[in-house]
Coordinates of C-alpha atoms (C1' of nucleotides) in Angstrom, one line a residue:
Chain O
M268 CA -6.9 5.8 3.1
L269 CA -7.0 3.1 1.0
H270 CA -3.5 1.3 0.5
I271 CA -2.3 0.1 -3.1
G272 CA -1.8 -3.1 -1.1
G273 CA -6.0 -2.7 0.0
A274 CA -6.8 -1.7 -3.8
R275 CA -5.1 -4.8 -5.1
T276 CA -7.5 -6.9 -2.8
A277 CA -10.5 -5.2 -3.8
L278 CA -9.8 -5.7 -6.8
F279 CA -8.9 -9.3 -6.7
A280 CA -12.3 -9.6 -4.4
W281 CA -14.2 -7.7 -6.9
A282 CA -13.2 -9.8 -9.8
Y283 CA -13.8 -12.7 -8.4
A284 CA -17.2 -11.0 -7.4
R285 CA -17.7 -10.5 -11.1
R286 CA -16.6 -13.8 -13.0
H287 CA -18.6 -15.7 -10.7
G288 CA -21.8 -13.3 -10.8
G289 CA -21.3 -12.6 -6.9
V290 CA -22.3 -9.5 -5.2
F291 CA -19.8 -7.3 -4.1
V292 CA -20.2 -5.8 -0.8
L293 CA -18.2 -2.8 0.9
R294 CA -18.2 -2.4 4.6
I295 CA -16.7 0.0 6.3
E296 CA -14.5 -1.2 9.2
D297 CA -14.0 2.2 11.2
T298 CA -14.2 0.7 15.4
D299 CA -10.9 2.2 15.8
R300 CA -12.1 6.2 16.4
E301 CA -8.8 7.3 16.0
R302 CA -8.0 6.0 12.8
S303 CA -11.4 6.7 11.3
G304 CA -11.8 10.2 10.1
A305 CA -14.5 11.9 8.4
G306 CA -11.7 11.7 4.7
Y307 CA -11.3 8.4 5.7
E308 CA -14.5 6.6 4.3
Q309 CA -14.0 9.3 1.4
A310 CA -11.0 8.3 0.4
I311 CA -12.0 4.8 -0.2
L312 CA -14.8 4.9 -1.8
D313 CA -13.1 7.7 -4.0
G314 CA -10.2 5.7 -4.5
L315 CA -11.8 2.4 -5.5
R316 CA -13.9 4.7 -8.0
W317 CA -11.4 6.2 -9.6
L318 CA -10.3 2.6 -10.8
G319 CA -13.7 1.4 -11.8
I320 CA -14.4 -1.1 -9.1
D321 CA -17.8 -0.7 -8.0
W322 CA -20.3 -2.2 -5.2
D323 CA -23.6 -3.7 -5.0
E324 CA -23.9 -3.1 -1.3
G325 CA -22.5 -0.5 0.5
P326 CA -22.7 2.7 3.1
D327 CA -23.7 4.7 0.3
V328 CA -25.8 2.5 -1.8
G329 CA -26.8 0.7 0.9
G330 CA -28.1 -3.1 0.9
P331 CA -30.5 -5.8 2.5
Y332 CA -28.0 -6.4 5.3
G333 CA -27.0 -2.7 6.4
P334 CA -26.0 -0.6 7.8
Y335 CA -22.8 -0.6 6.1
R336 CA -20.8 1.1 8.8
Q337 CA -19.2 -0.8 12.3
T338 CA -19.8 1.7 14.4
E339 CA -23.6 1.8 13.2
R340 CA -23.7 -1.7 13.7
L341 CA -22.8 -1.8 17.4
E342 CA -25.6 -3.0 18.8
H343 CA -25.6 -6.4 16.5
Y344 CA -22.4 -6.5 18.3
R345 CA -23.6 -6.0 21.7
R346 CA -26.5 -8.9 21.5
A347 CA -23.7 -11.1 20.0
A348 CA -21.1 -10.6 22.8
E349 CA -24.2 -11.5 25.2
R350 CA -25.1 -14.7 23.8
L351 CA -21.5 -15.4 24.3
L352 CA -21.2 -14.5 27.3
A353 CA -24.1 -16.5 28.4
A354 CA -23.1 -19.7 26.5
G355 CA -19.8 -19.3 28.4
A356 CA -18.0 -18.9 25.2
A357 CA -16.7 -15.5 26.1
Y358 CA -15.9 -14.1 29.4
R359 CA -15.2 -10.9 30.9
C360 CA -11.8 -10.0 31.8
F361 CA -10.7 -7.6 34.3
C362 CA -7.3 -7.4 34.4
S363 CA -5.5 -4.4 34.7
A364 CA -3.1 -2.9 31.9
A365 CA -0.5 -3.0 33.7
R366 CA -0.5 -6.5 34.5
L367 CA -1.3 -7.3 31.1
E368 CA 1.8 -5.2 30.2
E369 CA 3.6 -7.1 33.1
L370 CA 2.9 -10.5 31.7
R371 CA 3.8 -9.7 28.2
A372 CA 6.9 -8.0 29.2
R373 CA 7.7 -12.0 31.0
Q374 CA 6.5 -14.0 28.3
T375 CA 8.5 -12.1 25.4
S376 CA 11.5 -11.8 27.6
A377 CA 11.4 -15.5 28.3
G378 CA 11.0 -16.4 24.4
D379 CA 7.2 -17.9 24.4
T380 CA 3.8 -16.4 22.6
A381 CA 2.7 -13.5 24.2
A382 CA -1.1 -14.5 25.0
Y383 CA -3.4 -13.7 27.8
D384 CA -2.2 -16.3 30.4
G385 CA -6.5 -16.5 31.1
L386 CA -6.7 -16.0 34.9
C387 CA -10.2 -14.4 34.7
R388 CA -11.3 -17.9 33.1
A389 CA -11.8 -18.8 36.9
V390 CA -14.1 -15.8 38.0
D391 CA -17.4 -17.2 38.5
P392 CA -19.8 -15.1 35.4
A393 CA -22.6 -14.4 38.8
E394 CA -19.7 -12.6 40.1
A395 CA -18.3 -10.7 36.9
R396 CA -21.8 -9.6 36.5
A397 CA -21.9 -7.8 39.6
R398 CA -18.4 -6.3 39.1
S399 CA -18.9 -5.2 36.1
A400 CA -22.7 -3.7 36.9
G401 CA -20.7 -2.2 39.9
G402 CA -18.7 0.0 37.1
E403 CA -15.6 -1.9 37.4
P404 CA -14.1 -1.9 33.8
F405 CA -14.0 -5.0 31.9
V406 CA -13.1 -6.1 28.4
V407 CA -15.0 -9.3 27.1
R408 CA -12.5 -12.2 26.0
F409 CA -13.2 -15.2 23.9
R410 CA -12.7 -18.5 25.8
V411 CA -10.5 -20.9 23.4
P412 CA -11.2 -23.8 23.6
P413 CA -8.4 -27.0 23.4
G414 CA -7.8 -28.7 20.3
E415 CA -6.8 -27.7 16.9
T416 CA -8.5 -25.7 14.4
R417 CA -8.1 -26.0 10.7
F418 CA -9.7 -23.9 8.1
S419 CA -9.0 -24.1 3.6
D420 CA -7.7 -21.3 2.2
L421 CA -7.9 -21.1 -1.5
I422 CA -4.6 -19.7 -2.0
R423 CA -2.5 -21.8 0.7
G424 CA -4.8 -25.1 0.7
H425 CA -5.2 -26.3 4.1
V426 CA -4.3 -24.5 7.2
A427 CA -4.3 -25.3 10.7
F428 CA -3.1 -23.9 14.0
R429 CA -3.2 -25.8 17.5
N430 CA -6.1 -23.5 19.7
E431 CA -2.9 -23.5 22.6
D432 CA -1.1 -21.2 20.2
V433 CA -4.3 -18.9 20.0
D434 CA -4.8 -15.9 22.4
D435 CA -8.0 -15.6 24.6
W436 CA -8.4 -12.7 22.5
I437 CA -10.6 -9.1 22.6
M438 CA -13.7 -9.4 21.5
V439 CA -14.9 -6.2 23.4
R440 CA -13.0 -3.4 24.7
S441 CA -13.5 -1.7 27.8
D442 CA -15.5 1.3 26.5
G443 CA -17.9 -1.2 24.6
A444 CA -16.6 -1.3 21.4
P445 CA -16.0 -4.3 19.5
T446 CA -12.6 -5.1 18.2
Y447 CA -12.0 -6.1 14.4
N448 CA -11.8 -9.9 14.9
F449 CA -15.4 -9.6 16.6
A450 CA -17.3 -7.2 14.4
V451 CA -16.1 -9.1 11.2
V452 CA -17.3 -12.0 12.2
C453 CA -20.2 -11.1 12.6
D454 CA -21.2 -8.8 9.6
D455 CA -19.9 -11.3 7.3
S456 CA -22.5 -13.9 8.8
E457 CA -25.0 -11.9 8.9
M458 CA -24.0 -9.9 5.5
R459 CA -24.0 -13.5 3.8
I460 CA -20.6 -13.1 2.9
T461 CA -19.2 -16.2 1.6
H462 CA -15.5 -15.3 0.4
V463 CA -13.6 -13.4 2.4
L464 CA -10.2 -12.4 0.5
R465 CA -7.4 -10.3 2.5
G466 CA -3.8 -9.8 3.2
E467 CA -1.6 -12.3 4.3
E468 CA -1.5 -10.6 7.6
H469 CA -4.6 -11.3 8.9
L470 CA -3.9 -15.2 8.0
T471 CA -3.0 -15.2 12.0
N472 CA -6.2 -13.8 12.9
T473 CA -7.9 -16.4 10.9
P474 CA -8.1 -19.4 13.3
K475 CA -9.3 -16.9 15.8
Q476 CA -12.3 -16.0 13.2
V477 CA -13.0 -19.4 12.3
L478 CA -13.5 -20.7 16.1
L479 CA -15.9 -17.7 16.7
Y480 CA -18.0 -18.7 13.9
Q481 CA -17.8 -22.5 15.7
A482 CA -18.8 -20.6 18.8
L483 CA -22.0 -18.9 17.3
G484 CA -23.0 -22.0 15.2
L485 CA -22.6 -20.5 12.1
E486 CA -21.4 -21.2 8.5
V487 CA -17.7 -20.3 8.1
P488 CA -16.7 -18.5 4.3
V489 CA -14.1 -19.4 2.4
F490 CA -10.7 -17.9 2.8
A491 CA -7.9 -16.7 0.5
H492 CA -4.7 -14.5 2.1
L493 CA -3.3 -12.5 -0.5
P494 CA 0.6 -12.4 -0.4
L495 CA 2.1 -9.0 0.7
M496 CA 2.9 -6.1 -1.1
L497 CA 6.6 -5.5 -0.1
G498 CA 8.5 -2.5 -0.8
T499 CA 12.2 -2.2 -2.1
D500 CA 13.4 -3.2 1.0
G501 CA 11.4 -6.8 0.7
K502 CA 9.5 -5.7 3.9
K503 CA 5.5 -5.0 3.9
L504 CA 4.4 -1.9 2.3
S505 CA 4.9 1.0 4.3
K506 CA 4.5 4.9 4.6
R507 CA 8.6 4.5 5.0
T508 CA 9.3 2.9 1.8
G509 CA 7.4 5.0 -0.7
D510 CA 3.7 5.9 -1.9
T511 CA 1.1 3.7 -0.7
A512 CA -1.8 5.6 -0.7
L513 CA -4.3 4.8 -4.1
L514 CA -4.9 8.2 -4.4
D515 CA -1.6 9.4 -4.4
Y516 CA -1.1 7.6 -7.9
R517 CA -4.1 9.7 -9.2
D518 CA -2.6 13.0 -8.3
Q519 CA 1.3 11.7 -10.0
G520 CA -0.6 11.5 -13.0
Y521 CA -0.4 7.7 -13.3
P522 CA -3.7 6.8 -15.6
P523 CA -6.0 4.2 -13.7
E524 CA -6.4 1.7 -16.2
A525 CA -2.4 1.4 -15.6
V526 CA -2.9 0.9 -11.7
L527 CA -5.1 -1.7 -12.5
N528 CA -3.3 -3.2 -14.5
F529 CA -0.2 -3.3 -12.6
L530 CA -1.8 -4.6 -9.5
C531 CA -3.4 -7.5 -11.0
L532 CA 0.3 -8.4 -12.1
Q533 CA 1.4 -8.6 -8.1
G534 CA 0.7 -11.9 -7.4
W535 CA -1.3 -12.9 -10.6
A536 CA -0.5 -13.8 -14.3
L537 CA -3.2 -14.1 -17.4
D538 CA -1.2 -16.3 -18.9
D539 CA 2.9 -17.1 -19.0
R540 CA 3.4 -14.0 -21.8
T541 CA 0.9 -11.1 -21.4
D542 CA 1.7 -8.3 -19.3
L543 CA -0.7 -5.6 -21.0
F544 CA -4.4 -7.2 -20.4
S545 CA -7.7 -5.5 -19.2
V546 CA -9.9 -5.4 -16.3
A547 CA -12.2 -7.4 -18.5
D548 CA -9.6 -9.9 -19.4
L549 CA -8.9 -10.4 -15.3
V550 CA -12.7 -10.7 -14.8
R551 CA -13.1 -13.5 -17.1
H552 CA -9.7 -15.3 -16.0
F553 CA -8.7 -14.3 -12.6
D554 CA -9.1 -17.4 -10.1
P555 CA -7.7 -16.7 -6.4
A556 CA -6.5 -20.4 -6.7
D557 CA -3.8 -18.9 -9.5
V558 CA -2.6 -16.0 -6.9
G559 CA 1.0 -16.7 -5.6
K560 CA 2.2 -17.3 -2.4
R561 CA 4.8 -15.1 -2.6
G562 CA 4.8 -11.8 -1.8
A563 CA 5.7 -9.3 -4.7
I564 CA 8.4 -6.3 -4.4
F565 CA 7.0 -3.3 -5.8
D566 CA 8.6 -2.2 -9.0
P567 CA 8.4 1.4 -9.4
E568 CA 10.5 1.4 -13.3
K569 CA 7.7 -1.1 -15.0
F570 CA 4.8 0.3 -13.3
L571 CA 5.8 3.4 -14.8
W572 CA 6.7 2.1 -18.1
M573 CA 3.5 0.9 -18.1
A574 CA 1.7 3.8 -17.4
G575 CA 3.5 4.9 -20.4
E576 CA 2.4 2.2 -22.3
Y577 CA -1.0 3.1 -21.3
I578 CA -1.4 6.8 -22.4
R579 CA 1.2 6.0 -25.4
S580 CA -1.8 3.6 -26.9
D581 CA -4.9 5.5 -25.8
E582 CA -6.9 8.5 -27.7
L583 CA -5.6 11.5 -28.1
A584 CA -9.0 13.3 -26.7
R585 CA -8.6 11.0 -23.4
V586 CA -5.1 11.7 -23.2
A587 CA -6.0 15.4 -22.9
S588 CA -8.9 15.2 -20.9
R589 CA -6.7 13.7 -17.8
C590 CA -3.6 15.8 -19.0
A591 CA -5.4 19.1 -18.3
P592 CA -5.9 19.1 -14.8
F593 CA -1.9 19.5 -14.8
V594 CA -1.3 22.1 -17.2
V595 CA -3.7 24.4 -15.3
R596 CA -1.9 23.6 -12.2
A597 CA 1.2 24.4 -13.9
G598 CA -0.2 27.8 -14.8
L599 CA 0.2 27.4 -18.4
M600 CA -3.4 27.4 -19.6
S601 CA -6.5 28.1 -17.6
E602 CA -9.6 25.5 -17.8
G603 CA -11.2 28.2 -19.8
E604 CA -8.7 28.8 -22.5
I605 CA -8.3 25.1 -22.5
A606 CA -12.2 24.9 -23.1
A607 CA -12.2 27.3 -25.9
R608 CA -9.0 26.0 -27.7
R609 CA -9.7 22.6 -27.5
P610 CA -8.6 21.0 -30.6
W611 CA -4.9 23.6 -30.4
F612 CA -5.1 21.8 -27.0
E613 CA -4.9 18.6 -28.0
S614 CA -2.5 19.3 -31.2
A615 CA -0.3 20.6 -28.4
V616 CA -1.3 17.1 -26.4
A617 CA -0.2 15.3 -29.4
L618 CA 3.6 16.5 -30.0
A619 CA 4.1 14.9 -26.1
Q620 CA 2.0 11.8 -26.0
E621 CA 4.5 8.9 -26.6
R622 CA 6.9 10.9 -24.9
I623 CA 5.4 10.9 -21.5
R624 CA 4.4 8.4 -19.3
L625 CA 2.6 10.3 -16.8
Y626 CA -0.3 12.8 -17.2
S627 CA 1.9 15.2 -15.2
E628 CA 4.9 14.8 -17.2
L629 CA 2.9 16.8 -19.9
P630 CA 3.4 20.6 -19.3
A631 CA 7.0 20.5 -18.5
R632 CA 6.7 18.7 -22.2
I633 CA 5.2 21.8 -23.6
A634 CA 6.0 25.0 -21.5
Y635 CA 8.2 25.8 -24.5
L636 CA 5.2 26.8 -26.4
F637 CA 4.2 28.9 -23.8
A638 CA 7.3 31.2 -23.5
P639 CA 7.6 34.7 -25.3
D640 CA 8.8 34.4 -28.7
D641 CA 11.4 36.7 -28.5
E642 CA 12.6 35.0 -24.9
V643 CA 12.3 31.0 -25.3
P644 CA 14.1 29.6 -22.9
W645 CA 17.0 27.2 -24.5
Q646 CA 18.7 24.7 -22.7
P647 CA 22.5 24.2 -23.0
A648 CA 22.2 21.1 -25.3
A649 CA 19.8 22.9 -26.9
L650 CA 22.2 25.5 -27.9
K651 CA 25.2 23.2 -28.5
N652 CA 23.5 21.4 -31.5
A653 CA 22.7 24.5 -32.8
R654 CA 26.2 25.7 -33.0
R655 CA 27.4 22.3 -33.9
H656 CA 26.6 24.4 -37.5
E657 CA 28.7 27.2 -38.4
G658 CA 26.7 30.1 -39.8
A659 CA 23.2 28.9 -38.5
E660 CA 22.1 31.8 -38.5
I661 CA 22.6 32.7 -41.9
L662 CA 20.8 29.8 -42.6
L663 CA 18.1 30.2 -40.6
G664 CA 18.0 33.4 -42.4
E665 CA 17.6 32.2 -45.6
Y666 CA 15.1 29.4 -44.6
L667 CA 13.1 32.2 -43.1
A668 CA 12.9 33.7 -46.5
W669 CA 11.8 30.7 -48.2
L670 CA 9.4 29.6 -45.5
R671 CA 7.0 32.7 -45.1
P672 CA 5.3 31.9 -48.7
Q673 CA 5.5 28.8 -47.8
L674 CA 3.3 29.2 -44.5
A675 CA 0.9 31.3 -46.1
T676 CA -0.1 28.5 -48.3
G677 CA -1.3 26.0 -45.4
G678 CA 0.0 22.8 -46.3
G679 CA 0.8 21.2 -42.9
A680 CA 3.4 19.4 -41.5
P681 CA 3.5 16.8 -44.1
V682 CA 3.8 19.2 -46.6
L683 CA 6.5 21.5 -45.0
R684 CA 8.2 18.5 -44.0
E685 CA 8.6 17.0 -47.9
T686 CA 9.0 20.9 -49.1
T687 CA 11.7 21.4 -46.9
R688 CA 13.4 18.3 -48.0
G689 CA 13.5 19.6 -51.2
W690 CA 14.5 22.8 -50.4
L691 CA 17.6 21.1 -48.3
E692 CA 18.2 18.8 -51.4
A693 CA 18.2 21.4 -53.9
R694 CA 20.6 23.3 -52.0
G695 CA 23.1 20.4 -50.9
T696 CA 22.3 21.0 -46.9
K697 CA 22.4 17.6 -44.8
P698 CA 19.3 18.1 -42.5
P699 CA 21.0 18.4 -39.2
V700 CA 22.4 21.6 -40.2
L701 CA 19.1 23.2 -40.6
L702 CA 16.9 21.1 -38.1
Q703 CA 19.4 21.3 -35.3
P704 CA 19.3 25.3 -35.5
L705 CA 15.8 25.1 -36.1
R706 CA 14.8 23.3 -33.1
C707 CA 16.8 25.3 -30.7
V708 CA 15.4 28.5 -31.8
L709 CA 11.6 27.2 -32.1
T710 CA 11.5 25.2 -28.9
G711 CA 15.0 25.1 -26.9
E712 CA 14.7 21.9 -26.2
P713 CA 17.4 19.0 -27.5
G714 CA 14.7 16.8 -28.5
G715 CA 11.5 16.8 -28.8
A716 CA 8.1 15.9 -31.5
D717 CA 9.2 16.6 -34.9
I718 CA 9.3 19.9 -35.5
F719 CA 7.3 20.4 -38.9
D720 CA 4.2 19.4 -35.9
V721 CA 5.8 21.6 -33.9
I722 CA 5.7 24.5 -36.5
A723 CA 1.9 23.6 -37.3
V724 CA 1.3 23.8 -33.6
L725 CA 3.1 26.9 -33.0
G726 CA 1.2 28.7 -36.4
S727 CA 2.8 30.4 -38.6
E728 CA 2.7 34.0 -36.7
R729 CA 4.4 32.7 -33.9
T730 CA 7.2 30.5 -35.9
I731 CA 8.2 33.3 -37.9
S732 CA 8.5 35.6 -34.6
R733 CA 10.5 32.6 -32.8
L734 CA 12.9 32.6 -36.1
E735 CA 13.3 36.6 -36.1
A736 CA 14.1 36.4 -32.6
G737 CA 16.1 33.5 -32.6
I738 CA 18.2 34.6 -35.6
R739 CA 19.3 37.3 -33.9
R740 CA 19.9 36.1 -30.5
L741 CA 21.9 33.5 -32.1
A742 CA 23.9 36.1 -34.1
S743 CA 24.6 38.3 -30.9
S744 CA 25.6 35.2 -29.2
A745 CA 28.6 34.1 -30.8
P746 CA 30.7 31.5 -29.1
A747 CA 33.2 32.7 -27.1
E748 CA 36.1 30.3 -29.1
Chain K
rG299 C1' 12.1 -15.7 20.7
rG300 C1' 6.7 -18.9 19.8
rC301 C1' 3.6 -19.6 16.2
rC302 C1' 2.3 -19.5 10.3
rC303 C1' 3.8 -18.6 5.6
rC304 C1' 7.0 -18.3 1.6
rU305 C1' 11.8 -19.5 -1.7
rU306 C1' 12.5 -19.9 -10.3
rC307 C1' 17.0 -14.3 -13.8
rG308 C1' 18.3 -7.2 -9.9
rU309 C1' 12.2 -6.9 -10.1
rC310 C1' 7.2 -8.9 -11.9
rU311 C1' 6.5 -13.5 -13.4
rA312 C1' 5.0 -18.6 -16.6
rG313 C1' 6.3 -23.7 -16.0
rC314 C1' 5.1 -27.2 -10.0
rC315 C1' -0.4 -29.3 -7.6
rA316 C1' -1.4 -34.0 -12.8
rG317 C1' 7.7 -35.7 -13.1
rG318 C1' 10.2 -36.4 -19.6
rC319 C1' 7.6 -31.0 -24.5
rC320 C1' 12.9 -27.0 -20.1
rU321 C1' 19.1 -26.0 -24.1
rA322 C1' 13.6 -23.1 -17.8
rG323 C1' 9.6 -18.8 -21.6
rG324 C1' 7.8 -13.5 -21.2
rA325 C1' 7.9 -8.6 -19.2
rC326 C1' 10.6 -4.1 -17.0
rA327 C1' 15.2 -2.2 -16.0
rC328 C1' 20.0 -2.5 -18.2
rC329 C1' 24.0 -3.7 -22.7
rA330 C1' 24.7 -3.7 -28.4
rG331 C1' 22.7 -2.8 -33.1
rG332 C1' 18.5 -0.9 -36.8
rU333 C1' 14.9 2.6 -38.3
rU334 C1' 14.5 8.4 -37.5
rU335 C1' 16.1 15.5 -38.9
rU336 C1' 16.4 15.2 -32.5
rC337 C1' 14.1 12.9 -28.1
rA338 C1' 10.4 9.2 -27.7
rU339 C1' 8.4 5.2 -30.4
rC340 C1' 9.1 1.4 -33.1
rC341 C1' 12.3 -3.2 -34.6
rU342 C1' 16.9 -6.7 -33.8
rG343 C1' 20.1 -9.2 -31.0
rG344 C1' 22.4 -9.8 -25.5
rC345 C1' 23.1 -10.6 -20.2
rA346 C1' 20.0 -12.8 -16.4
rA347 C1' 17.3 -17.2 -12.2
rC348 C1' 15.3 -23.1 -10.5
rA349 C1' 18.7 -20.9 -2.6
rG350 C1' 21.9 -25.7 -0.8
rG351 C1' 21.8 -30.3 0.3
rG352 C1' 20.3 -35.6 0.6
rG353 C1' 16.2 -38.8 -1.1
rU354 C1' 12.7 -40.9 -4.8
rU355 C1' 12.3 -41.9 -9.9
rC356 C1' 14.7 -44.5 -16.6
rA357 C1' 13.9 -38.9 -15.6
rA358 C1' 12.9 -33.6 -11.0
rA359 C1' 12.3 -27.0 -11.1
rU360 C1' 8.1 -30.3 -10.6
rC361 C1' 7.3 -35.4 -5.5
rC362 C1' 9.7 -36.3 -0.5
rC363 C1' 13.3 -34.7 3.7
rC364 C1' 16.7 -32.0 6.0
rU365 C1' 19.3 -26.8 6.6
rA366 C1' 19.7 -22.0 5.0
rG367 C1' 17.2 -17.3 3.9
rG368 C1' 13.2 -14.0 3.7
rG369 C1' 8.1 -12.5 5.5
rG370 C1' 3.9 -12.1 8.4
rU371 C1' 1.9 -12.4 13.3
rC372 C1' 2.0 -12.3 18.2
rA373 C1' -2.8 -4.6 20.5
rC374 C1' -8.5 -2.7 24.7
rC375 C1' -5.0 -1.9 15.4
rA376 C1' -7.2 -2.8 11.2

RNA sequence: GGCCCCUUCGUCUAGCCAGGCCUAGGACACCAGGUUUUCAUCCUGGCAACAGGGGUUCAAAUCCCCUAGGGGUCACCA
């Protein structure tokens, strides 16, 4: 799964690479078999593609330093482990899970950092080799040297850790699989990675990795640890706090451009006044050094506002295309019908474009268009508005009589709007007296698009039959009082 | 708890590195008006922050120290 925070990391890394003409590499880190199902990689690729993030090297497109899935690179790790073992920079550890657990418990209760105590450091390499050859299970640990480890971080500046605080971490698991910290260093170096942008949760992994680069005699890349994206509770965003999978936002109807824009604002700003900008602007201006240090609490309200902002300012045709799947899912129209009546569909979408914040909100907004003319559901608030004017059904009747020939002229919404105004003025009737009952009868909604635009979308025939039916319903359902 | 990181309106942030231009700017949300046939949009205005305390300085949101608070991490996860 591609987490929303991971998407932001990818976005920033991608923007940085694009800005400087670098190469953006997509590598699948799937060494944990349990968390790496088949759909997992696909979701990552789909998510990035949805956002419009492309990569120069990756599992699907290949590249000069492939393969790009860690499970296909096991031989690389095995060789590196051999080398480190031979050099004494790493050692085999035969400690049982039970002993480690007990050790950890002891350290934790004493208030110390839980770390391996180095027991197997003392095992003679020849003996260790013999024991492993004899089938005794073991892991390979990195032998952390004394001293201090420093590295520079584009966002945090110089960072230093005392090596005594760095655990003799496991590089190779007992089943022979590499751990993240190990695989990543091998890969980053072999893939000529110069810049590593990742989440702040990796900050404490960095000294381990830097030490490994040094042991391998490799050049250390430049790091940039992005602040975390936090939930409303101020804690690292997680499933518990809300939706965190990127594709959930697609499925909920967010425009990808809004997701991109919003993600940028979590930790970065274009300038002191601009909230809405494109990814081209990001690429033009992004510098990791400008990223803030503190975690950003994800604000769903602002996200929604931004989504609406993008939908409102977008071209109708595209909004319609993106709304279409939701309309189909809601059962309002089939894909075929939408294609066959595309102009009409677009005019229907136009009625709601500035009123929705997500594509998924469209169906509910235009559902009234699809109701049978003689039983359009009337919302209580709509009926209440209509009832505010006594004799509404009589006025509607007179309006209908006037309207029939008007509709036949096919003047469209602007013309009808004007002529209706004239009709109202001539008889000294205030607009709401007609328009509120009219809206109720045609849409059943208390609010919504300009009623003359609605009439245009509904068409003459349906407008008339809704009026006829509406007048009957109003008359027969007179208020109780 | 150890280690590491962080701290400007409720939230996202600008300003901080190169101290005076800050009466701290913008945005979301909220409140009040206006436009509109309704809703939405749009426009105008308002509310609201430099965590606290010490320094340094003519001058500190900006530099230093301390305190408090928050977060991350301590896996044969990534």
